[in-house]
Short mmCIF file of N, CA and C in Angstrom, two decimals:
data_model
loop_
_atom_site.label_atom_id
_atom_site.label_comp_id
_atom_site.label_asym_id
_atom_site.label_seq_id
_atom_site.Cartn_x
_atom_site.Cartn_y
_atom_site.Cartn_z
N MET A 1 -15.51 115.00 135.64
CA MET A 1 -16.31 114.28 135.40
C MET A 1 -16.88 112.98 136.52
N LYS A 2 -17.97 112.39 136.41
CA LYS A 2 -18.38 111.70 137.73
C LYS A 2 -19.84 111.00 136.48
N LYS A 3 -19.72 109.37 136.76
CA LYS A 3 -20.81 108.71 136.70
C LYS A 3 -21.18 107.68 137.19
N ASP A 4 -22.30 107.82 137.65
CA ASP A 4 -23.26 106.25 138.74
C ASP A 4 -24.38 105.80 137.89
N ILE A 5 -23.50 104.26 137.47
CA ILE A 5 -24.36 103.71 136.89
C ILE A 5 -24.85 102.20 137.27
N ILE A 6 -25.65 101.51 137.49
CA ILE A 6 -26.55 100.75 137.98
C ILE A 6 -26.92 99.71 136.82
N LEU A 7 -26.10 98.57 137.08
CA LEU A 7 -26.49 97.53 136.04
C LEU A 7 -27.32 96.85 136.18
N SER A 8 -28.26 96.34 135.19
CA SER A 8 -29.33 95.19 135.97
C SER A 8 -29.56 94.07 135.14
N GLY A 9 -30.41 92.83 135.56
CA GLY A 9 -30.92 91.71 134.60
C GLY A 9 -31.10 90.58 135.52
N VAL A 10 -31.10 89.88 134.66
CA VAL A 10 -31.17 88.51 134.91
C VAL A 10 -29.94 87.63 134.93
N GLY A 11 -29.72 86.89 136.10
CA GLY A 11 -28.19 85.73 136.31
C GLY A 11 -28.19 85.24 135.08
N GLY A 12 -27.13 84.78 134.55
CA GLY A 12 -26.53 84.55 133.58
C GLY A 12 -26.64 85.68 131.93
N GLN A 13 -26.84 86.57 131.98
CA GLN A 13 -27.45 87.52 130.77
C GLN A 13 -26.31 88.77 130.31
N GLY A 14 -25.07 88.41 131.38
CA GLY A 14 -24.17 89.41 131.19
C GLY A 14 -23.31 90.10 131.89
N ILE A 15 -24.07 90.42 132.66
CA ILE A 15 -24.31 91.99 133.85
C ILE A 15 -22.66 92.68 133.70
N LEU A 16 -21.72 91.53 134.54
CA LEU A 16 -20.67 91.04 134.98
C LEU A 16 -19.50 91.33 134.13
N SER A 17 -19.72 91.18 132.29
CA SER A 17 -19.05 91.62 131.20
C SER A 17 -18.86 93.02 130.97
N ILE A 18 -20.40 93.75 131.47
CA ILE A 18 -20.59 94.96 130.55
C ILE A 18 -19.75 95.76 131.37
N ALA A 19 -19.89 94.94 133.37
CA ALA A 19 -18.97 96.58 134.01
C ALA A 19 -17.91 96.07 133.66
N THR A 20 -17.19 94.91 133.79
CA THR A 20 -15.82 94.78 133.50
C THR A 20 -15.07 95.85 131.78
N VAL A 21 -15.85 95.20 131.03
CA VAL A 21 -15.40 96.26 130.35
C VAL A 21 -15.40 97.91 130.30
N ILE A 22 -16.92 98.44 130.99
CA ILE A 22 -16.85 100.15 131.22
C ILE A 22 -15.34 100.06 131.98
N GLY A 23 -15.90 99.04 133.50
CA GLY A 23 -14.25 99.75 134.48
C GLY A 23 -13.12 99.50 133.73
N LYS A 24 -13.16 98.62 132.52
CA LYS A 24 -11.27 98.51 132.21
C LYS A 24 -11.46 99.62 131.10
N ALA A 25 -12.29 100.47 130.61
CA ALA A 25 -12.18 101.69 129.93
C ALA A 25 -11.83 102.83 130.69
N ALA A 26 -12.74 102.49 131.81
CA ALA A 26 -12.43 103.84 132.41
C ALA A 26 -11.00 104.09 133.12
N LEU A 27 -10.57 103.03 133.48
CA LEU A 27 -8.73 102.76 134.15
C LEU A 27 -7.73 103.29 133.03
N LYS A 28 -8.42 103.03 131.53
CA LYS A 28 -7.68 103.15 130.90
C LYS A 28 -8.01 104.54 130.32
N GLU A 29 -8.85 105.72 130.54
CA GLU A 29 -9.08 106.94 130.54
C GLU A 29 -8.35 108.07 131.76
N GLY A 30 -7.71 106.93 132.46
CA GLY A 30 -6.85 107.83 133.94
C GLY A 30 -7.99 107.81 135.04
N LEU A 31 -9.39 107.32 134.91
CA LEU A 31 -10.26 107.73 136.12
C LEU A 31 -10.19 106.71 137.05
N TYR A 32 -10.46 106.98 138.64
CA TYR A 32 -11.22 106.19 139.48
C TYR A 32 -12.45 105.22 138.44
N MET A 33 -12.49 104.16 139.93
CA MET A 33 -13.75 103.57 139.63
C MET A 33 -14.17 102.43 140.81
N LYS A 34 -15.13 102.09 141.59
CA LYS A 34 -15.09 101.48 142.44
C LYS A 34 -16.60 100.71 141.93
N GLN A 35 -16.53 99.25 142.19
CA GLN A 35 -18.31 98.75 141.65
C GLN A 35 -18.52 97.70 142.92
N ALA A 36 -19.58 97.93 143.40
CA ALA A 36 -19.90 96.67 144.38
C ALA A 36 -20.36 95.64 143.37
N GLU A 37 -20.54 94.76 144.43
CA GLU A 37 -20.55 93.35 144.15
C GLU A 37 -21.68 92.99 143.23
N VAL A 38 -21.66 92.21 142.80
CA VAL A 38 -23.11 91.84 141.74
C VAL A 38 -23.88 90.97 142.44
N HIS A 39 -24.96 91.47 142.77
CA HIS A 39 -26.32 91.36 144.12
C HIS A 39 -27.20 90.42 143.75
N GLY A 40 -27.67 88.90 144.10
CA GLY A 40 -28.84 88.41 143.44
C GLY A 40 -28.21 87.13 143.33
N MET A 41 -29.42 86.44 142.49
CA MET A 41 -29.29 84.97 142.35
C MET A 41 -28.25 84.62 140.90
N SER A 42 -27.35 85.06 140.91
CA SER A 42 -27.22 85.14 139.51
C SER A 42 -26.70 83.45 138.71
N GLN A 43 -26.50 82.31 139.20
CA GLN A 43 -26.42 81.18 138.79
C GLN A 43 -28.18 80.48 138.54
N ARG A 44 -28.82 80.96 139.27
CA ARG A 44 -30.47 80.80 138.83
C ARG A 44 -31.75 81.41 138.07
N GLY A 45 -30.87 82.14 137.53
CA GLY A 45 -32.13 82.97 136.59
C GLY A 45 -32.65 84.12 137.60
N GLY A 46 -32.46 84.76 138.65
CA GLY A 46 -32.94 85.43 139.49
C GLY A 46 -32.34 86.73 139.04
N ASP A 47 -33.07 88.09 140.01
CA ASP A 47 -32.32 89.05 139.25
C ASP A 47 -31.17 89.84 140.15
N VAL A 48 -30.54 90.35 139.22
CA VAL A 48 -28.96 90.66 139.60
C VAL A 48 -28.99 92.21 139.10
N GLN A 49 -28.09 92.87 140.51
CA GLN A 49 -27.33 94.02 140.28
C GLN A 49 -26.35 94.57 140.51
N SER A 50 -25.53 95.62 140.23
CA SER A 50 -24.78 95.97 140.62
C SER A 50 -24.05 97.50 139.97
N ASN A 51 -24.10 98.15 141.30
CA ASN A 51 -23.38 99.20 140.96
C ASN A 51 -21.83 99.71 140.54
N LEU A 52 -22.25 100.87 139.65
CA LEU A 52 -20.82 100.98 138.93
C LEU A 52 -20.46 102.43 139.55
N ARG A 53 -19.11 102.91 140.25
CA ARG A 53 -19.26 104.52 139.93
C ARG A 53 -17.94 104.94 139.54
N ILE A 54 -17.61 105.58 138.68
CA ILE A 54 -16.70 106.72 137.98
C ILE A 54 -16.27 107.97 137.80
N SER A 55 -15.40 108.36 138.22
CA SER A 55 -14.78 109.76 138.74
C SER A 55 -13.91 109.95 138.27
N ASP A 56 -13.44 111.21 138.07
CA ASP A 56 -12.01 111.74 137.99
C ASP A 56 -11.22 112.24 139.07
N ARG A 57 -12.30 112.29 139.88
CA ARG A 57 -11.71 112.48 142.25
C ARG A 57 -12.39 111.03 142.70
N PRO A 58 -11.11 110.73 143.52
CA PRO A 58 -11.28 109.57 144.58
C PRO A 58 -13.26 109.26 145.00
N ILE A 59 -13.12 107.68 145.14
CA ILE A 59 -15.07 107.69 145.20
C ILE A 59 -15.17 106.82 146.68
N ALA A 60 -15.71 107.59 147.48
CA ALA A 60 -15.73 107.30 148.80
C ALA A 60 -16.55 105.96 148.83
N SER A 61 -17.39 105.62 148.46
CA SER A 61 -18.51 104.56 148.75
C SER A 61 -18.76 104.13 147.07
N ASP A 62 -18.96 102.90 146.99
CA ASP A 62 -19.05 102.12 146.13
C ASP A 62 -20.66 102.14 145.75
N LEU A 63 -21.73 102.30 146.82
CA LEU A 63 -23.61 102.57 146.68
C LEU A 63 -23.47 104.07 146.48
N ILE A 64 -24.58 103.85 145.48
CA ILE A 64 -25.29 105.16 144.52
C ILE A 64 -26.31 104.82 145.10
N PRO A 65 -26.36 106.35 146.48
CA PRO A 65 -27.84 107.21 146.74
C PRO A 65 -28.63 106.99 146.02
N THR A 66 -30.37 107.24 146.44
CA THR A 66 -31.40 107.28 145.57
C THR A 66 -31.27 108.25 145.18
N GLY A 67 -32.17 108.21 143.83
CA GLY A 67 -32.53 109.63 143.25
C GLY A 67 -30.62 110.39 142.24
N LYS A 68 -29.62 109.78 142.47
CA LYS A 68 -28.51 110.41 142.00
C LYS A 68 -28.18 109.55 141.04
N CYS A 69 -28.52 108.08 140.43
CA CYS A 69 -27.71 107.33 139.32
C CYS A 69 -27.98 108.38 138.09
N ASP A 70 -27.06 108.23 137.67
CA ASP A 70 -26.63 108.68 135.80
C ASP A 70 -26.99 107.52 135.06
N LEU A 71 -26.82 106.70 134.82
CA LEU A 71 -27.20 106.00 134.08
C LEU A 71 -27.95 104.34 135.11
N ILE A 72 -29.31 103.31 134.42
CA ILE A 72 -29.54 102.60 134.67
C ILE A 72 -29.24 101.70 133.04
N ILE A 73 -28.48 100.70 133.53
CA ILE A 73 -28.18 99.87 132.39
C ILE A 73 -29.14 98.48 132.47
N SER A 74 -29.91 98.35 131.68
CA SER A 74 -30.69 96.76 132.06
C SER A 74 -30.65 95.78 130.99
N LEU A 75 -30.53 94.57 130.50
CA LEU A 75 -30.99 93.72 130.22
C LEU A 75 -32.17 92.83 130.29
N GLU A 76 -32.80 93.50 131.24
CA GLU A 76 -34.46 93.06 131.06
C GLU A 76 -35.04 94.40 131.81
N PRO A 77 -35.85 94.33 131.24
CA PRO A 77 -37.07 95.91 131.25
C PRO A 77 -38.26 95.38 132.67
N MET A 78 -38.12 94.76 133.78
CA MET A 78 -39.02 94.79 134.96
C MET A 78 -37.69 95.19 135.33
N GLU A 79 -36.68 94.70 135.15
CA GLU A 79 -35.22 95.35 136.08
C GLU A 79 -34.95 96.50 136.16
N ALA A 80 -35.17 96.79 135.19
CA ALA A 80 -35.12 98.47 135.11
C ALA A 80 -35.42 99.06 135.78
N LEU A 81 -37.04 98.71 135.45
CA LEU A 81 -38.23 99.76 136.41
C LEU A 81 -37.86 99.35 137.73
N ARG A 82 -37.81 98.51 137.95
CA ARG A 82 -37.47 98.34 139.74
C ARG A 82 -36.37 99.32 140.34
N TYR A 83 -35.45 99.52 139.54
CA TYR A 83 -34.53 100.53 139.91
C TYR A 83 -34.27 102.19 139.53
N LEU A 84 -35.70 102.00 138.93
CA LEU A 84 -36.24 103.54 138.79
C LEU A 84 -35.82 104.99 139.91
N PRO A 85 -36.48 104.37 141.16
CA PRO A 85 -35.72 105.66 142.13
C PRO A 85 -34.54 105.93 142.51
N TYR A 86 -33.50 104.94 141.88
CA TYR A 86 -32.51 105.68 141.83
C TYR A 86 -31.58 106.69 141.03
N LEU A 87 -32.80 106.83 139.61
CA LEU A 87 -32.14 107.36 138.63
C LEU A 87 -32.95 109.10 138.99
N SER A 88 -31.89 109.74 138.37
CA SER A 88 -32.04 111.56 138.68
C SER A 88 -32.76 111.81 137.81
N ASP A 89 -32.94 113.26 137.58
CA ASP A 89 -34.21 113.70 136.61
C ASP A 89 -33.97 113.60 135.87
N GLU A 90 -31.84 114.19 135.54
CA GLU A 90 -31.52 114.14 133.59
C GLU A 90 -30.80 112.29 133.45
N GLY A 91 -30.76 111.74 134.48
CA GLY A 91 -30.54 110.46 134.23
C GLY A 91 -31.25 110.16 133.05
N TRP A 92 -30.47 108.39 132.26
CA TRP A 92 -30.77 107.74 130.97
C TRP A 92 -31.05 106.23 131.79
N LEU A 93 -31.96 106.13 130.86
CA LEU A 93 -32.07 104.17 130.86
C LEU A 93 -32.11 103.55 129.58
N VAL A 94 -31.18 103.07 130.05
CA VAL A 94 -31.30 101.95 128.21
C VAL A 94 -31.05 100.43 128.81
N THR A 95 -32.22 100.06 128.16
CA THR A 95 -32.84 99.04 128.37
C THR A 95 -32.85 98.05 127.53
N ASN A 96 -33.11 96.58 127.47
CA ASN A 96 -33.52 95.64 126.83
C ASN A 96 -34.89 95.86 126.28
N ALA A 97 -36.00 95.76 125.52
CA ALA A 97 -37.21 95.70 125.61
C ALA A 97 -38.26 94.27 125.44
N VAL A 98 -36.72 93.16 125.65
CA VAL A 98 -37.67 92.15 125.83
C VAL A 98 -37.76 91.23 126.82
N PRO A 99 -38.74 91.11 127.32
CA PRO A 99 -38.80 90.64 128.40
C PRO A 99 -38.08 88.85 129.19
N PHE A 100 -37.82 88.67 130.43
CA PHE A 100 -37.06 87.34 130.50
C PHE A 100 -38.11 87.13 131.47
N VAL A 101 -39.05 86.42 131.08
CA VAL A 101 -40.41 86.07 132.32
C VAL A 101 -39.44 84.49 133.00
N ASN A 102 -39.36 84.75 134.23
CA ASN A 102 -38.77 83.98 135.14
C ASN A 102 -39.61 84.23 136.29
N ILE A 103 -40.75 84.46 136.45
CA ILE A 103 -41.68 84.11 137.47
C ILE A 103 -42.90 83.93 136.64
N PRO A 104 -44.45 83.15 137.72
CA PRO A 104 -45.57 83.34 137.15
C PRO A 104 -46.37 84.44 137.24
N ASN A 105 -46.46 85.38 138.22
CA ASN A 105 -46.86 86.42 137.48
C ASN A 105 -46.63 88.01 137.20
N TYR A 106 -45.47 87.36 135.83
CA TYR A 106 -45.04 88.45 135.68
C TYR A 106 -45.99 89.42 134.79
N PRO A 107 -45.58 90.86 134.91
CA PRO A 107 -46.66 92.31 134.19
C PRO A 107 -46.57 91.11 132.62
N SER A 108 -47.42 91.92 132.01
CA SER A 108 -48.20 92.01 130.35
C SER A 108 -46.51 92.89 129.55
N GLU A 109 -46.08 92.31 128.55
CA GLU A 109 -45.28 93.27 127.85
C GLU A 109 -45.89 94.90 127.91
N GLU A 110 -47.22 95.13 127.65
CA GLU A 110 -48.32 96.49 127.10
C GLU A 110 -48.04 96.82 128.83
N ALA A 111 -47.96 96.47 129.79
CA ALA A 111 -47.61 97.26 130.88
C ALA A 111 -46.23 97.25 131.42
N LEU A 112 -45.70 96.85 131.01
CA LEU A 112 -44.11 97.10 131.40
C LEU A 112 -43.56 97.71 130.32
N HIS A 113 -44.20 98.11 128.97
CA HIS A 113 -43.90 99.40 128.09
C HIS A 113 -44.57 100.77 128.09
N ALA A 114 -45.78 100.28 128.60
CA ALA A 114 -46.60 101.55 129.00
C ALA A 114 -45.54 101.96 130.31
N GLU A 115 -44.95 101.42 130.95
CA GLU A 115 -44.14 102.59 132.32
C GLU A 115 -42.83 103.26 131.55
N LEU A 116 -41.85 102.33 130.80
CA LEU A 116 -40.93 102.84 129.80
C LEU A 116 -41.31 104.40 129.38
N ASP A 117 -42.42 103.92 128.64
CA ASP A 117 -42.58 104.92 127.94
C ASP A 117 -43.02 106.55 128.70
N LYS A 118 -43.00 106.63 130.21
CA LYS A 118 -42.94 108.02 130.65
C LYS A 118 -42.13 108.24 130.72
N LEU A 119 -41.04 107.48 130.70
CA LEU A 119 -39.51 108.45 131.19
C LEU A 119 -39.23 109.41 129.96
N PRO A 120 -38.37 110.70 130.45
CA PRO A 120 -38.73 111.23 129.69
C PRO A 120 -37.25 110.93 128.88
N HIS A 121 -35.76 110.43 129.10
CA HIS A 121 -34.65 110.24 128.68
C HIS A 121 -34.84 108.63 128.93
N LYS A 122 -34.95 107.83 127.52
CA LYS A 122 -34.07 106.40 127.78
C LYS A 122 -34.15 105.92 125.92
N VAL A 123 -33.65 104.87 126.08
CA VAL A 123 -33.35 104.00 125.06
C VAL A 123 -33.41 102.89 124.99
N VAL A 124 -34.60 102.27 124.47
CA VAL A 124 -34.81 100.83 124.46
C VAL A 124 -34.75 99.98 123.43
N LEU A 125 -34.24 99.04 123.20
CA LEU A 125 -34.14 98.17 122.05
C LEU A 125 -34.37 97.00 122.50
N ASN A 126 -34.26 96.11 120.82
CA ASN A 126 -34.20 94.87 121.20
C ASN A 126 -32.71 93.81 121.16
N VAL A 127 -32.62 93.71 122.33
CA VAL A 127 -30.84 93.47 122.03
C VAL A 127 -30.70 92.47 121.56
N ASN A 128 -31.23 91.14 122.05
CA ASN A 128 -31.31 90.00 121.48
C ASN A 128 -31.67 89.76 119.58
N GLU A 129 -32.68 90.48 119.19
CA GLU A 129 -32.40 90.70 117.49
C GLU A 129 -31.28 90.86 116.87
N VAL A 130 -31.22 92.53 117.33
CA VAL A 130 -29.89 93.29 117.54
C VAL A 130 -28.64 92.22 117.41
N ALA A 131 -28.21 91.31 118.53
CA ALA A 131 -27.17 90.26 118.71
C ALA A 131 -27.34 89.37 117.82
N LYS A 132 -28.66 88.89 117.35
CA LYS A 132 -28.59 87.80 116.30
C LYS A 132 -28.36 88.19 114.82
N ASN A 133 -28.38 89.32 114.32
CA ASN A 133 -27.98 89.89 113.18
C ASN A 133 -26.47 89.73 113.49
N ALA A 134 -25.70 90.30 114.58
CA ALA A 134 -24.31 90.99 114.61
C ALA A 134 -24.11 89.55 114.92
N GLY A 135 -24.23 88.50 114.68
CA GLY A 135 -23.78 87.20 114.44
C GLY A 135 -23.94 85.67 115.51
N SER A 136 -24.58 86.32 116.88
CA SER A 136 -24.80 85.87 117.67
C SER A 136 -25.29 85.94 119.05
N PRO A 137 -26.47 85.67 119.38
CA PRO A 137 -27.58 86.05 120.21
C PRO A 137 -26.73 86.16 121.70
N ARG A 138 -25.63 85.57 122.08
CA ARG A 138 -24.51 85.76 122.67
C ARG A 138 -24.06 87.10 123.34
N VAL A 139 -24.33 88.10 122.39
CA VAL A 139 -23.57 89.23 122.20
C VAL A 139 -24.68 89.98 122.99
N ALA A 140 -25.43 89.89 122.65
CA ALA A 140 -26.81 91.00 123.26
C ALA A 140 -26.11 91.88 124.74
N ASN A 141 -25.56 91.06 125.48
CA ASN A 141 -25.54 92.24 126.71
C ASN A 141 -24.40 93.39 126.04
N ILE A 142 -23.45 93.08 124.80
CA ILE A 142 -22.59 94.08 124.05
C ILE A 142 -23.21 95.08 123.53
N VAL A 143 -24.48 94.67 122.50
CA VAL A 143 -25.22 95.21 122.21
C VAL A 143 -25.83 96.44 122.99
N LEU A 144 -25.99 96.00 124.29
CA LEU A 144 -26.96 96.63 125.01
C LEU A 144 -25.80 97.52 125.42
N LEU A 145 -24.55 97.33 125.87
CA LEU A 145 -23.07 98.12 125.92
C LEU A 145 -23.03 99.24 125.14
N GLY A 146 -22.73 99.20 123.89
CA GLY A 146 -22.96 99.73 122.77
C GLY A 146 -23.82 101.24 122.52
N ALA A 147 -25.38 100.44 123.45
CA ALA A 147 -26.65 101.72 122.64
C ALA A 147 -25.95 102.66 124.35
N THR A 148 -25.70 101.97 125.66
CA THR A 148 -24.88 103.26 126.75
C THR A 148 -23.87 104.34 126.34
N ILE A 149 -23.41 103.91 124.83
CA ILE A 149 -22.05 104.63 124.67
C ILE A 149 -21.78 106.22 124.48
N PRO A 150 -23.35 106.76 124.36
CA PRO A 150 -23.36 108.31 124.19
C PRO A 150 -23.50 108.99 125.63
N PHE A 151 -23.58 107.82 126.41
CA PHE A 151 -24.44 108.30 128.08
C PHE A 151 -22.54 108.25 128.71
N LEU A 152 -22.24 107.77 128.08
CA LEU A 152 -21.00 106.50 129.14
C LEU A 152 -19.93 107.78 129.58
N GLY A 153 -19.41 108.71 128.96
CA GLY A 153 -18.27 109.40 129.16
C GLY A 153 -17.22 109.43 128.87
N ILE A 154 -17.19 108.38 128.66
CA ILE A 154 -15.66 107.28 128.24
C ILE A 154 -15.34 106.99 126.56
N ASP A 155 -14.42 107.64 126.39
CA ASP A 155 -13.81 107.16 125.10
C ASP A 155 -14.53 105.61 124.34
N TYR A 156 -14.75 106.25 122.92
CA TYR A 156 -15.45 104.66 122.21
C TYR A 156 -13.78 104.16 121.95
N GLU A 157 -13.06 104.28 121.74
CA GLU A 157 -11.63 104.03 121.17
C GLU A 157 -11.51 102.72 122.67
N LYS A 158 -11.38 103.43 123.57
CA LYS A 158 -11.09 102.57 124.40
C LYS A 158 -11.74 101.92 124.94
N VAL A 159 -13.34 102.08 124.75
CA VAL A 159 -14.24 100.34 125.21
C VAL A 159 -14.28 99.74 124.14
N GLN A 160 -13.66 99.97 123.16
CA GLN A 160 -13.09 98.95 122.31
C GLN A 160 -12.12 98.05 122.09
N ASP A 161 -10.54 98.90 122.54
CA ASP A 161 -9.72 98.48 123.34
C ASP A 161 -9.94 96.94 124.44
N SER A 162 -10.93 97.53 125.37
CA SER A 162 -10.99 97.38 126.45
C SER A 162 -11.65 96.03 126.17
N ILE A 163 -12.80 95.52 125.23
CA ILE A 163 -13.88 94.41 124.53
C ILE A 163 -12.09 93.77 123.70
N ARG A 164 -11.24 94.43 123.05
CA ARG A 164 -10.07 93.18 122.57
C ARG A 164 -9.76 92.35 123.45
N GLU A 165 -9.27 93.43 124.59
CA GLU A 165 -8.43 92.50 125.33
C GLU A 165 -9.24 91.17 126.56
N ILE A 166 -10.37 91.79 126.83
CA ILE A 166 -11.25 91.10 127.00
C ILE A 166 -11.50 90.00 126.53
N PHE A 167 -11.48 90.16 125.31
CA PHE A 167 -12.15 88.53 124.36
C PHE A 167 -10.89 88.44 123.39
N GLN A 168 -9.69 88.83 123.64
CA GLN A 168 -8.99 88.00 122.91
C GLN A 168 -8.49 86.51 123.20
N ARG A 169 -8.68 86.24 124.64
CA ARG A 169 -8.04 84.72 124.47
C ARG A 169 -9.60 83.34 124.09
N LYS A 170 -10.15 84.33 123.47
CA LYS A 170 -11.45 83.76 122.62
C LYS A 170 -11.16 83.31 121.65
N GLY A 171 -10.16 84.13 120.75
CA GLY A 171 -9.89 84.57 119.47
C GLY A 171 -10.71 85.67 118.83
N ASP A 172 -10.39 85.79 117.30
CA ASP A 172 -10.75 87.21 116.61
C ASP A 172 -12.02 86.92 116.36
N ALA A 173 -12.31 86.18 115.70
CA ALA A 173 -13.18 85.98 115.00
C ALA A 173 -14.83 86.88 116.21
N ILE A 174 -13.94 86.33 117.59
CA ILE A 174 -15.54 86.61 118.47
C ILE A 174 -15.10 87.85 119.13
N VAL A 175 -13.85 88.67 118.97
CA VAL A 175 -13.46 89.74 119.23
C VAL A 175 -14.15 90.93 118.02
N GLU A 176 -13.85 90.39 116.98
CA GLU A 176 -14.78 90.95 116.18
C GLU A 176 -16.21 90.92 116.03
N MET A 177 -17.05 89.72 116.74
CA MET A 177 -18.22 89.73 116.58
C MET A 177 -18.72 91.01 117.87
N ASN A 178 -17.92 90.68 118.71
CA ASN A 178 -18.13 91.24 119.90
C ASN A 178 -18.11 92.80 119.58
N LEU A 179 -17.08 93.19 118.79
CA LEU A 179 -16.91 94.78 118.58
C LEU A 179 -18.45 95.36 117.33
N LYS A 180 -18.41 94.41 116.45
CA LYS A 180 -19.68 95.03 115.58
C LYS A 180 -20.85 94.74 116.51
N ALA A 181 -21.10 94.14 117.53
CA ALA A 181 -22.09 94.62 118.28
C ALA A 181 -22.59 95.40 119.08
N LEU A 182 -21.34 95.79 119.37
CA LEU A 182 -21.23 96.84 120.09
C LEU A 182 -21.23 98.81 119.23
N ALA A 183 -20.99 98.44 118.00
CA ALA A 183 -21.00 99.70 117.50
C ALA A 183 -22.87 99.21 116.52
N ALA A 184 -23.51 98.29 116.71
CA ALA A 184 -24.71 97.86 116.57
C ALA A 184 -25.58 98.98 117.50
N GLY A 185 -24.89 98.65 118.58
CA GLY A 185 -25.73 99.53 119.93
C GLY A 185 -25.82 101.09 119.71
N LYS A 186 -24.12 101.24 119.58
CA LYS A 186 -24.32 102.33 119.51
C LYS A 186 -24.80 103.09 118.12
N GLU A 187 -24.90 103.06 117.04
CA GLU A 187 -25.35 103.49 116.25
C GLU A 187 -27.41 103.59 116.72
N ILE A 188 -27.52 102.44 117.47
CA ILE A 188 -29.28 102.29 117.56
C ILE A 188 -29.53 103.29 118.65
N ALA A 189 -28.74 103.57 119.31
CA ALA A 189 -28.60 104.67 120.12
C ALA A 189 -28.69 106.05 120.13
N GLU A 190 -27.37 106.08 118.76
CA GLU A 190 -27.47 107.81 118.56
C GLU A 190 -28.57 107.88 117.48
N LYS A 191 -29.28 107.07 117.01
CA LYS A 191 -30.34 107.34 115.82
C LYS A 191 -31.90 108.15 116.69
N LYS A 192 -31.79 106.75 117.79
CA LYS A 192 -32.88 107.25 118.54
C LYS A 192 -33.04 108.09 119.81
N MET A 193 -31.67 108.82 119.80
CA MET A 193 -31.71 110.31 120.73
C MET A 193 -31.71 111.16 119.58
N VAL A 194 -31.59 111.64 118.44
CA VAL A 194 -32.01 112.04 117.25
C VAL A 194 -33.04 112.40 117.45
N ARG A 195 -34.17 111.31 117.36
CA ARG A 195 -36.34 112.03 117.70
C ARG A 195 -36.32 112.46 118.18
#
């Protein structure tokens, strides 16, 4: 088993939390893991990217070669498009549909979605809306994480356990809200894959 994952988005959206949950769940499965540091201007609303590599064998490098990424997880659609050269032919893109407009010449939503529509393997969802329905806009990143469950190759219960461990110090209500967000994202991805 090997999964090379690129996480991307804008600083403050919760990329590091997604990586932490996946990493902890991978370790619970007895897998090896390497993560490159999060690169970008994470405190200024700038672009942020991280490589996460998971395998049942030792991993030599934490960097993913061009064309070898199995999964791009993005909280921002333009940032998702930025890393497409890394995606393998069989790789999947799971991204938020809603842009975070942080530059003056940001492309139109129509242009972004036209590019996303060209991809054969994608799940595009409005994580912001789903998060509000789950209880808080702050769990948008966990909704997106849930939408990656069919592609991660990690037992869903181990991902749930990791969320419980990571968020337990914030109380049971926060844990339950995150688990609800995870389940909502997973359900949407499974429905989109059936189409």
